[in-house]
């Protein structure tokens, strides 16, 4: 027979079950975890917006193009090309075909139109090593412009992408892999031992470990893309050095973000390198095909600077790499300096922030 105590016990058991469920929810999803999930949601939305915004409608804009023509017609031709709808070209004169070819190989321009005053067929010099989508866009625009003048054009690729790198994307994927390796190394150290180094000595040790890891990862990438796969030509040692610099720059930047913001710093790295950096890197679509925002930020971020240098090493004899290498060096130096600075300011904190590790 049921008693009053049995009824009370049943109510108490039900309350305990209810409280246990709510307790499980709180334990499974803390307030901090919920905030992090909201942050991930925001990163996801930004990821979609950035990639779709950069790639959904590529159009050539102010592509540097040299024009070689007799003096009496070169000015008029440059003016006509400059006034094409949408401003796809940024034409300028060159003194000769050899001069135009030199500018292409030095990566000052992306194409050159060589006018034959004695006939109706002109020559277009391109460099698919800069990206097949760019050379194809230049060919399409110039062909249409020539057709309007009852002329035709023959295309000559003077810096072609390797036959095993037909779209010129191997350099981009190589750099993306190095960037991923850089921030994953820093993230693993954060998850294992706390995002913020406990003191300056610990920060120096982490940076030294990152330096060794960067040298090895740079070598691994260069060997895989070159001797193993044959996916891209170029100096093995040049690519090795580039890879080491990229990995260290991204890893040190991740350390700096973590020193400032804790585990959230990993998300900041993803925002800068993956969400902003990858679509603006000039990989699938080189800079002249990207919308203005991505075209401006791309050269200043590690993926863009790295992709430019990798293509220069592979197809342009290492030309035009000083600026991008300075960009990568700036990220490496700034990341190292900020990591050391904020680590010195956190001296005396617990070695492992258990709340960060648990989350």
XYZ file of C-alpha atoms in Angstrom:
359
model
C 0.000 0.000 0.000
C 1.296 3.443 -0.934
C 2.031 5.757 1.957
C 2.518 9.499 2.265
C 6.252 8.899 2.559
C 6.160 7.000 -0.733
C 4.438 9.929 -2.400
C 6.935 12.390 -0.968
C 9.806 10.184 -2.082
C 8.357 10.014 -5.593
C 8.127 13.772 -5.835
C 11.669 14.091 -4.487
C 12.948 11.545 -7.000
C 11.206 13.421 -9.828
C 12.772 16.701 -8.659
C 16.156 14.979 -8.514
C 15.742 13.711 -12.078
C 14.713 17.165 -13.264
C 17.621 18.798 -11.469
C 19.995 16.181 -12.819
C 18.898 16.866 -16.371
C 19.353 20.610 -15.949
C 22.650 19.959 -14.256
C 23.765 17.801 -17.147
C 22.875 20.572 -19.562
C 24.899 23.094 -17.556
C 27.839 20.725 -17.315
C 27.700 19.854 -20.999
C 27.237 23.419 -22.238
C 28.625 26.003 -19.879
C 28.094 29.684 -20.373
C 31.602 29.998 -21.737
C 31.043 27.119 -24.139
C 27.820 28.724 -25.339
C 29.686 31.952 -26.056
C 32.340 30.025 -27.959
C 29.616 28.293 -29.995
C 28.170 31.688 -30.882
C 31.655 32.735 -31.949
C 31.965 29.645 -34.148
C 28.573 30.431 -35.682
C 29.831 33.926 -36.530
C 33.028 32.505 -38.038
C 30.975 30.097 -40.140
C 28.829 32.910 -41.501
C 31.932 34.996 -42.234
C 33.573 32.007 -43.941
C 30.637 31.627 -46.308
C 30.400 35.369 -46.929
C 34.129 35.728 -47.619
C 34.510 32.808 -50.005
C 31.243 33.443 -51.830
C 31.920 37.167 -51.963
C 35.366 36.646 -53.471
C 34.549 33.857 -55.908
C 30.911 34.111 -56.968
C 31.469 36.485 -59.887
C 35.120 36.938 -60.893
C 35.693 39.783 -63.344
C 38.949 41.304 -64.620
C 39.603 44.763 -63.280
C 42.565 46.953 -64.264
C 44.726 44.059 -65.442
C 48.169 45.523 -66.304
C 48.654 45.125 -70.069
C 51.487 46.438 -72.240
C 50.831 47.565 -75.795
C 53.560 47.436 -78.433
C 52.548 49.310 -81.579
C 53.858 51.954 -83.975
C 54.037 55.338 -82.313
C 51.291 56.841 -84.440
C 48.721 54.286 -83.271
C 49.903 53.197 -79.806
C 48.381 56.139 -77.942
C 45.001 55.731 -79.585
C 44.993 51.978 -78.957
C 45.884 52.417 -75.295
C 43.051 54.925 -74.935
C 40.574 52.535 -76.564
C 41.577 49.632 -74.323
C 41.456 51.851 -71.252
C 37.856 52.829 -72.027
C 36.503 49.278 -72.355
C 33.289 48.789 -70.311
C 34.017 47.810 -66.744
C 37.680 48.864 -67.042
C 39.036 45.297 -67.351
C 42.479 46.491 -68.486
C 45.100 48.938 -67.302
C 47.001 49.422 -70.583
C 50.341 51.138 -70.992
C 52.866 51.314 -73.827
C 56.038 49.254 -74.078
C 58.987 49.990 -76.322
C 59.282 46.533 -77.871
C 58.139 42.940 -77.651
C 61.303 42.084 -75.726
C 60.585 44.871 -73.245
C 57.000 43.663 -72.790
C 58.164 40.058 -72.292
C 60.665 41.225 -69.693
C 57.948 43.064 -67.765
C 55.752 39.955 -67.770
C 58.577 37.773 -66.464
C 59.351 40.352 -63.788
C 55.637 40.283 -62.851
C 55.112 43.976 -63.504
C 52.324 43.259 -66.010
C 50.066 40.301 -66.795
C 49.974 40.453 -70.594
C 51.139 42.294 -73.679
C 49.501 43.021 -77.029
C 51.973 43.138 -79.908
C 50.344 44.901 -82.863
C 51.328 43.958 -86.411
C 50.803 47.122 -88.526
C 51.281 45.141 -91.752
C 48.431 42.694 -91.170
C 45.285 42.029 -89.181
C 46.621 39.388 -86.794
C 48.282 40.558 -83.595
C 50.117 38.649 -80.874
C 49.076 38.426 -77.223
C 51.704 37.458 -74.654
C 50.387 35.909 -71.410
C 51.789 33.984 -68.449
C 49.593 31.152 -67.190
C 52.120 30.587 -64.398
C 50.412 33.538 -62.698
C 47.132 31.619 -62.808
C 45.256 30.110 -65.702
C 42.078 32.021 -64.888
C 43.916 35.334 -65.247
C 45.585 34.530 -68.573
C 42.273 33.260 -69.918
C 40.488 36.425 -68.800
C 43.101 38.604 -70.520
C 42.792 36.535 -73.685
C 39.003 36.847 -73.687
C 38.985 40.612 -73.157
C 41.662 41.335 -75.767
C 40.106 38.952 -78.302
C 36.766 40.731 -78.022
C 38.410 44.137 -78.311
C 40.364 43.021 -81.373
C 37.262 41.529 -82.958
C 35.523 44.884 -82.697
C 38.361 46.298 -84.840
C 38.109 43.435 -87.379
C 41.379 42.001 -86.129
C 42.397 38.637 -84.679
C 44.947 37.666 -82.061
C 47.333 34.760 -81.558
C 48.180 33.859 -77.969
C 51.690 33.002 -76.828
C 52.245 31.783 -73.261
C 55.769 32.877 -72.309
C 55.648 31.663 -68.676
C 53.375 28.622 -68.843
C 52.264 26.610 -65.855
C 53.758 23.139 -65.663
C 51.847 20.384 -67.457
C 51.202 18.765 -64.064
C 50.008 22.101 -62.680
C 47.647 23.033 -65.466
C 45.589 25.571 -63.509
C 48.551 26.968 -61.588
C 46.916 26.050 -58.269
C 49.625 23.838 -56.779
C 51.411 26.846 -55.290
C 48.209 27.993 -53.589
C 47.445 24.587 -52.102
C 51.038 24.263 -50.935
C 50.833 27.583 -49.108
C 47.432 26.734 -47.606
C 48.924 23.502 -46.255
C 51.809 25.381 -44.669
C 49.411 27.904 -43.106
C 47.272 25.111 -41.666
C 50.375 23.470 -40.240
C 51.409 26.715 -38.580
C 48.218 27.417 -36.687
C 47.543 23.755 -35.854
C 50.936 23.479 -34.176
C 50.189 26.525 -32.038
C 46.651 25.290 -31.336
C 47.888 21.877 -30.172
C 50.260 23.511 -27.703
C 47.394 25.694 -26.453
C 45.040 22.755 -25.952
C 47.720 20.668 -24.259
C 49.393 23.204 -21.989
C 47.225 26.319 -21.902
C 46.801 29.064 -24.449
C 48.833 31.645 -22.511
C 52.433 30.687 -21.679
C 53.016 30.951 -17.928
C 56.137 33.075 -18.299
C 58.650 34.493 -20.736
C 60.846 31.397 -20.590
C 57.923 29.172 -21.562
C 57.107 31.472 -24.492
C 60.701 31.281 -25.736
C 60.577 27.484 -25.553
C 57.344 27.414 -27.545
C 58.759 29.730 -30.197
C 61.919 27.628 -30.434
C 59.822 24.483 -30.870
C 57.789 26.261 -33.540
C 60.995 27.244 -35.354
C 62.169 23.625 -35.516
C 58.699 22.484 -36.580
C 58.610 25.207 -39.275
C 61.906 24.080 -40.814
C 60.729 20.459 -40.938
C 57.259 21.320 -42.251
C 58.691 23.633 -44.901
C 60.963 20.838 -46.105
C 58.114 18.301 -46.087
C 55.895 20.534 -48.219
C 58.651 21.341 -50.704
C 59.578 17.677 -51.099
C 55.977 16.519 -51.525
C 55.016 19.196 -54.081
C 58.228 18.786 -56.056
C 60.162 15.482 -56.086
C 57.290 13.309 -54.821
C 54.306 14.576 -56.841
C 56.054 16.606 -59.519
C 53.164 19.058 -59.201
C 55.252 22.222 -59.348
C 58.717 23.168 -60.623
C 61.103 25.558 -58.951
C 63.979 25.509 -56.495
C 63.538 22.955 -53.725
C 65.624 25.086 -51.388
C 63.731 28.224 -52.306
C 60.394 26.582 -51.550
C 61.802 25.053 -48.370
C 62.840 28.458 -47.075
C 59.512 29.972 -48.061
C 57.612 27.190 -46.314
C 59.604 27.571 -43.106
C 58.881 31.317 -43.078
C 55.148 30.859 -43.732
C 54.706 28.195 -41.059
C 56.604 30.231 -38.475
C 54.773 33.459 -39.360
C 51.340 31.861 -39.002
C 52.311 29.909 -35.886
C 53.818 32.960 -34.182
C 50.737 34.980 -35.076
C 48.575 32.301 -33.475
C 50.749 32.391 -30.344
C 50.312 36.163 -30.205
C 46.534 35.975 -30.555
C 46.429 33.293 -27.850
C 48.616 35.356 -25.546
C 46.155 38.232 -25.930
C 42.812 36.399 -25.996
C 43.448 32.897 -24.674
C 41.918 29.985 -26.523
C 39.803 32.463 -28.517
C 43.045 33.416 -30.236
C 42.759 30.289 -32.373
C 39.484 31.655 -33.734
C 41.162 34.995 -34.470
C 43.838 33.182 -36.475
C 41.172 31.341 -38.450
C 39.472 34.678 -39.111
C 42.653 36.297 -40.440
C 44.345 33.385 -42.225
C 41.475 31.169 -43.392
C 38.419 33.387 -43.710
C 40.115 36.573 -44.907
C 43.406 35.208 -46.210
C 42.598 32.173 -48.338
C 39.962 33.655 -50.698
C 42.063 36.804 -51.127
C 45.325 34.908 -51.760
C 45.084 35.058 -55.541
C 45.003 31.273 -55.821
C 41.933 30.227 -57.757
C 41.466 33.798 -59.000
C 44.487 36.129 -59.059
C 44.167 39.638 -57.674
C 42.895 41.403 -60.837
C 39.869 39.056 -60.870
C 38.872 39.628 -57.242
C 36.495 42.275 -55.867
C 38.166 45.377 -54.465
C 38.098 44.390 -50.780
C 39.789 41.016 -51.282
C 42.229 42.456 -53.812
C 43.389 45.048 -51.264
C 43.824 42.773 -48.251
C 45.250 39.756 -50.101
C 48.866 40.913 -50.532
C 49.056 41.907 -46.847
C 48.078 38.480 -45.467
C 50.251 35.334 -45.234
C 48.345 33.192 -47.792
C 48.476 35.909 -50.443
C 52.107 36.823 -49.870
C 53.074 33.150 -49.782
C 51.196 32.237 -52.967
C 52.796 35.117 -54.858
C 56.301 34.066 -53.807
C 55.666 30.382 -54.540
C 54.543 31.204 -58.089
C 57.524 33.484 -58.584
C 59.895 30.716 -57.504
C 58.180 28.176 -59.748
C 57.622 30.156 -62.944
C 59.324 33.576 -62.807
C 62.897 32.845 -61.682
C 62.237 34.280 -58.229
C 61.353 37.755 -59.518
C 59.235 40.264 -57.576
C 59.433 38.530 -54.188
C 60.927 41.248 -51.971
C 57.629 42.845 -50.960
C 55.768 39.600 -50.159
C 58.753 38.233 -48.217
C 58.791 41.428 -46.152
C 55.074 40.918 -45.453
C 55.672 37.373 -44.201
C 58.657 38.531 -42.154
C 56.558 41.287 -40.593
C 53.940 38.741 -39.465
C 56.685 36.528 -38.031
C 58.411 39.379 -36.178
C 55.179 40.937 -34.905
C 53.845 37.565 -33.763
C 57.088 36.784 -31.934
C 57.286 40.205 -30.293
C 53.676 40.193 -29.096
C 53.978 36.642 -27.817
C 57.036 37.538 -25.746
C 55.527 40.816 -24.537
C 52.220 39.406 -23.317
C 53.919 36.325 -21.893
C 56.146 38.563 -19.798
C 53.049 40.408 -18.567
C 51.371 37.131 -17.516
C 54.279 35.991 -15.337
C 53.096 34.187 -12.236
C 49.862 32.782 -13.646
C 49.062 29.093 -13.396
C 50.916 26.960 -15.921
C 47.737 25.412 -17.216
C 44.477 27.299 -17.350
C 42.232 24.356 -16.609
C 39.052 26.102 -17.707
C 40.614 26.710 -21.155
C 41.822 23.132 -21.453
C 38.446 21.709 -20.455
C 36.657 23.845 -23.027
